[in-house]
Structure formats: C-alpha cells, structure tokens
Amino acid sequence: MAQDEAALAEVMEHSAAVLTAAGFPKMPARVLMALTVTETPGLTAAELAERLDVSPAAISGAVRYLQTLGIIRRLSQIGSRRDRYELPSDWYALMVRNSPIYGVLADQAEAGLAAVGDPDSPATERLRDMAGFYRFVQGRLPEVMAEWEQVRSARQQ
C-alpha cells in the first residue's frame, strides 16, 4: 500500500496542534510529530527544517527543548558533520513518566487551601478534591506505566 504523504502531513500537523492546545510549545510539537511519522530512523536538522518549512534556528531551539525533556536523542552520523535526531520507541511514555505536572498541580491546590483558610468554603472543597485527584494520579502512574509495558510487550509478540 502506497503512503499517502498529504494525509500523513495532515495527521502530523493536527497532532502537533493538539499537543500545542494542551500546552506543549508549537515548534517542539511539530518536530516531535515529524519524527514520529517519518519512515526513517531519524532526521537531521536540515531535513526537519525542509519537512516543516521552517528555519534551521527554529529546529535548533525545538530539538534543544525536546532533548531537555529526554524524549529525543541526538546521534552523530559517521562521516558527516550533521547529527540525526531520533525518538525512543516509547517517547510518549517518557513524557508522562518524567512529567512533574501532577505533583505541581497538587502542590498548587494545597497552597490554595492555605490561602483560602476557611475549611467550610466551597473553594476549599474544590481545592481539596483537586489536590487529592492529582496525588492519586501521580501515585498510580508507576502502576499504569508497568501495565502499559506489559500490554505493549504482548502486542509486539
């Protein structure tokens, strides 16, 4: 079956837009999705710039950001001065596993509880639920990630 390049580009851009709407920076989201849908093991900065029709500087900043999150790798190419950027096969799990967002949100809710001060306030109830929910999710993540690895392993067999 032939690859539909236009449909794949649309999926890539739409997925990047969803990530951006969820708070992920736009250019790193586009680079991330370009690396996700490529048929090659990785892409160079020049290939990414051409594929996304952006400047090399935009790619440089995006890959630096993604490297700090630990979700892309930079690999030297033998015989070339250009590096290739690749995704680990489980980059999406790395994003969840390494994200402090749930703990930070719980901390903020607890700070809000202290600021409200009234234990019977509707705001106190909402903030207490928020903190509890995010602590619950944070505590369950290791179990969910282990379960995902089992499901993923079974699918690959």
mmCIF file of C-alpha atoms in Angstrom:
data_model
loop_
_atom_site.group_PDB
_atom_site.id
_atom_site.type_symbol
_atom_site.label_atom_id
_atom_site.label_comp_id
_atom_site.label_asym_id
_atom_site.label_seq_id
_atom_site.Cartn_x
_atom_site.Cartn_y
_atom_site.Cartn_z
ATOM 1 C CA MET A 1 0.000 0.000 0.000
ATOM 2 C CA ALA A 2 1.436 3.387 -1.001
ATOM 3 C CA GLN A 3 1.948 6.001 1.650
ATOM 4 C CA ASP A 4 -0.411 8.992 1.431
ATOM 5 C CA GLU A 5 2.014 11.864 2.070
ATOM 6 C CA ALA A 6 -0.704 14.526 2.205
ATOM 7 C CA ALA A 7 -2.760 12.583 4.735
ATOM 8 C CA LEU A 8 0.336 11.862 6.802
ATOM 9 C CA ALA A 9 1.308 15.558 6.797
ATOM 10 C CA GLU A 10 -2.223 16.419 7.923
ATOM 11 C CA VAL A 11 -2.069 13.896 10.770
ATOM 12 C CA MET A 12 1.345 15.256 11.780
ATOM 13 C CA GLU A 13 0.169 18.877 11.854
ATOM 14 C CA HIS A 14 -3.134 18.081 13.555
ATOM 15 C CA SER A 15 -1.389 16.018 16.247
ATOM 16 C CA ALA A 16 1.090 18.855 16.795
ATOM 17 C CA ALA A 17 -1.829 21.295 17.105
ATOM 18 C CA VAL A 18 -3.472 19.055 19.728
ATOM 19 C CA LEU A 19 -0.214 18.961 21.713
ATOM 20 C CA THR A 20 0.071 22.748 21.383
ATOM 21 C CA ALA A 21 -3.508 23.234 22.582
ATOM 22 C CA ALA A 22 -2.602 21.106 25.606
ATOM 23 C CA GLY A 23 0.270 23.474 26.436
ATOM 24 C CA PHE A 24 3.218 21.961 24.563
ATOM 25 C CA PRO A 25 5.285 24.543 22.633
ATOM 26 C CA LYS A 26 4.350 24.658 18.939
ATOM 27 C CA MET A 27 7.683 24.064 17.212
ATOM 28 C CA PRO A 28 8.795 21.237 19.519
ATOM 29 C CA ALA A 29 5.366 19.641 18.969
ATOM 30 C CA ARG A 30 5.801 19.851 15.197
ATOM 31 C CA VAL A 31 9.331 18.397 15.371
ATOM 32 C CA LEU A 32 8.141 15.640 17.691
ATOM 33 C CA MET A 33 5.360 14.640 15.330
ATOM 34 C CA ALA A 34 7.614 14.873 12.245
ATOM 35 C CA LEU A 35 9.980 12.418 13.915
ATOM 36 C CA THR A 36 7.046 10.214 14.881
ATOM 37 C CA VAL A 37 5.659 9.813 11.366
ATOM 38 C CA THR A 38 8.909 9.541 9.408
ATOM 39 C CA GLU A 39 9.731 6.183 7.841
ATOM 40 C CA THR A 40 13.436 6.678 8.558
ATOM 41 C CA PRO A 41 15.113 6.043 11.919
ATOM 42 C CA GLY A 42 15.559 9.783 12.363
ATOM 43 C CA LEU A 43 16.014 13.100 10.620
ATOM 44 C CA THR A 44 18.753 15.725 10.506
ATOM 45 C CA ALA A 45 18.041 19.333 11.433
ATOM 46 C CA ALA A 46 18.157 20.250 7.735
ATOM 47 C CA GLU A 47 15.642 17.520 6.891
ATOM 48 C CA LEU A 48 13.358 18.664 9.693
ATOM 49 C CA ALA A 49 13.606 22.299 8.543
ATOM 50 C CA GLU A 50 12.755 21.303 4.978
ATOM 51 C CA ARG A 51 9.911 18.994 6.003
ATOM 52 C CA LEU A 52 8.362 21.608 8.297
ATOM 53 C CA ASP A 53 9.228 24.583 6.062
ATOM 54 C CA VAL A 54 10.905 26.496 8.889
ATOM 55 C CA SER A 55 14.318 27.977 9.600
ATOM 56 C CA PRO A 56 17.230 25.949 10.961
ATOM 57 C CA ALA A 57 17.148 28.215 14.043
ATOM 58 C CA ALA A 58 13.580 27.134 14.775
ATOM 59 C CA ILE A 59 14.641 23.491 14.565
ATOM 60 C CA SER A 60 17.658 24.118 16.790
ATOM 61 C CA GLY A 61 15.525 25.551 19.576
ATOM 62 C CA ALA A 62 12.908 22.818 19.227
ATOM 63 C CA VAL A 63 15.362 19.920 19.373
ATOM 64 C CA ARG A 64 17.152 21.511 22.329
ATOM 65 C CA TYR A 65 13.828 21.709 24.165
ATOM 66 C CA LEU A 66 12.941 18.104 23.322
ATOM 67 C CA GLN A 67 16.385 16.922 24.422
ATOM 68 C CA THR A 68 15.971 18.602 27.815
ATOM 69 C CA LEU A 69 12.753 16.585 28.256
ATOM 70 C CA GLY A 70 14.653 13.428 27.329
ATOM 71 C CA ILE A 71 12.272 12.483 24.542
ATOM 72 C CA ILE A 72 14.636 12.756 21.582
ATOM 73 C CA ARG A 73 18.225 11.644 21.093
ATOM 74 C CA ARG A 74 20.912 13.293 19.023
ATOM 75 C CA LEU A 75 23.133 10.803 17.229
ATOM 76 C CA SER A 76 26.301 11.616 15.340
ATOM 77 C CA GLN A 77 26.415 10.287 11.810
ATOM 78 C CA ILE A 78 29.700 8.664 10.861
ATOM 79 C CA GLY A 79 31.406 10.590 8.087
ATOM 80 C CA SER A 80 29.144 13.611 8.428
ATOM 81 C CA ARG A 81 29.089 16.758 10.497
ATOM 82 C CA ARG A 82 25.326 16.561 10.723
ATOM 83 C CA ASP A 83 23.597 14.932 13.635
ATOM 84 C CA ARG A 84 20.438 12.884 13.312
ATOM 85 C CA TYR A 85 17.582 13.208 15.779
ATOM 86 C CA GLU A 86 15.642 10.123 16.783
ATOM 87 C CA LEU A 87 12.795 9.259 19.112
ATOM 88 C CA PRO A 88 12.996 6.404 21.571
ATOM 89 C CA SER A 89 10.244 3.919 20.748
ATOM 90 C CA ASP A 90 8.379 4.879 23.929
ATOM 91 C CA TRP A 91 8.790 8.677 23.803
ATOM 92 C CA TYR A 92 5.138 9.242 24.761
ATOM 93 C CA ALA A 93 5.586 7.170 27.927
ATOM 94 C CA LEU A 94 8.747 9.110 28.768
ATOM 95 C CA MET A 95 6.739 12.332 28.601
ATOM 96 C CA VAL A 96 4.275 11.015 31.168
ATOM 97 C CA ARG A 97 6.815 9.230 33.347
ATOM 98 C CA ASN A 98 9.133 12.246 33.595
ATOM 99 C CA SER A 99 6.469 14.904 33.976
ATOM 100 C CA PRO A 100 6.174 16.613 37.344
ATOM 101 C CA ILE A 101 2.841 18.178 36.359
ATOM 102 C CA TYR A 102 0.592 16.151 38.680
ATOM 103 C CA GLY A 103 2.695 16.847 41.753
ATOM 104 C CA VAL A 104 2.965 20.522 40.862
ATOM 105 C CA LEU A 105 -0.796 20.833 40.399
ATOM 106 C CA ALA A 106 -1.417 19.073 43.728
ATOM 107 C CA ASP A 107 1.083 21.392 45.426
ATOM 108 C CA GLN A 108 -0.686 24.421 43.974
ATOM 109 C CA ALA A 109 -4.066 23.182 45.133
ATOM 110 C CA GLU A 110 -2.665 22.671 48.620
ATOM 111 C CA ALA A 111 -1.198 26.185 48.553
ATOM 112 C CA GLY A 112 -4.671 27.378 47.585
ATOM 113 C CA LEU A 113 -6.138 25.581 50.601
ATOM 114 C CA ALA A 114 -3.811 27.502 52.883
ATOM 115 C CA ALA A 115 -4.718 30.756 51.156
ATOM 116 C CA VAL A 116 -8.492 30.179 51.396
ATOM 117 C CA GLY A 117 -8.228 29.467 55.110
ATOM 118 C CA ASP A 118 -11.907 28.577 55.615
ATOM 119 C CA PRO A 119 -12.338 24.787 55.985
ATOM 120 C CA ASP A 120 -16.040 25.038 55.087
ATOM 121 C CA SER A 121 -15.591 27.118 51.938
ATOM 122 C CA PRO A 122 -16.727 25.740 48.558
ATOM 123 C CA ALA A 123 -13.268 26.705 47.258
ATOM 124 C CA THR A 124 -11.693 24.558 49.981
ATOM 125 C CA GLU A 125 -13.745 21.556 48.882
ATOM 126 C CA ARG A 126 -12.792 22.035 45.220
ATOM 127 C CA LEU A 127 -9.114 22.568 46.026
ATOM 128 C CA ARG A 128 -9.038 19.552 48.360
ATOM 129 C CA ASP A 129 -10.565 17.398 45.605
ATOM 130 C CA MET A 130 -8.111 18.778 43.058
ATOM 131 C CA ALA A 131 -5.104 18.055 45.288
ATOM 132 C CA GLY A 132 -6.412 14.595 46.102
ATOM 133 C CA PHE A 133 -7.068 13.740 42.481
ATOM 134 C CA TYR A 134 -3.629 14.801 41.281
ATOM 135 C CA ARG A 135 -1.898 12.984 44.160
ATOM 136 C CA PHE A 136 -3.942 9.899 43.252
ATOM 137 C CA VAL A 137 -2.942 10.118 39.568
ATOM 138 C CA GLN A 138 0.693 10.741 40.488
ATOM 139 C CA GLY A 139 0.689 7.715 42.779
ATOM 140 C CA ARG A 140 -0.917 5.453 40.173
ATOM 141 C CA LEU A 141 1.402 6.409 37.311
ATOM 142 C CA PRO A 142 4.109 3.832 38.101
ATOM 143 C CA GLU A 143 1.484 1.061 38.124
ATOM 144 C CA VAL A 144 -0.146 2.330 34.925
ATOM 145 C CA MET A 145 3.250 2.564 33.198
ATOM 146 C CA ALA A 146 4.144 -1.002 34.245
ATOM 147 C CA GLU A 147 0.791 -2.235 32.957
ATOM 148 C CA TRP A 148 1.333 -0.390 29.670
ATOM 149 C CA GLU A 149 4.729 -2.049 29.245
ATOM 150 C CA GLN A 150 3.076 -5.459 29.642
ATOM 151 C CA VAL A 151 0.381 -4.594 27.086
ATOM 152 C CA ARG A 152 2.957 -3.159 24.697
ATOM 153 C CA SER A 153 5.197 -6.204 25.043
ATOM 154 C CA ALA A 154 2.274 -8.565 24.364
ATOM 155 C CA ARG A 155 1.285 -6.606 21.246
ATOM 156 C CA GLN A 156 4.803 -6.838 19.843
ATOM 157 C CA GLN A 157 4.923 -10.637 20.084
#
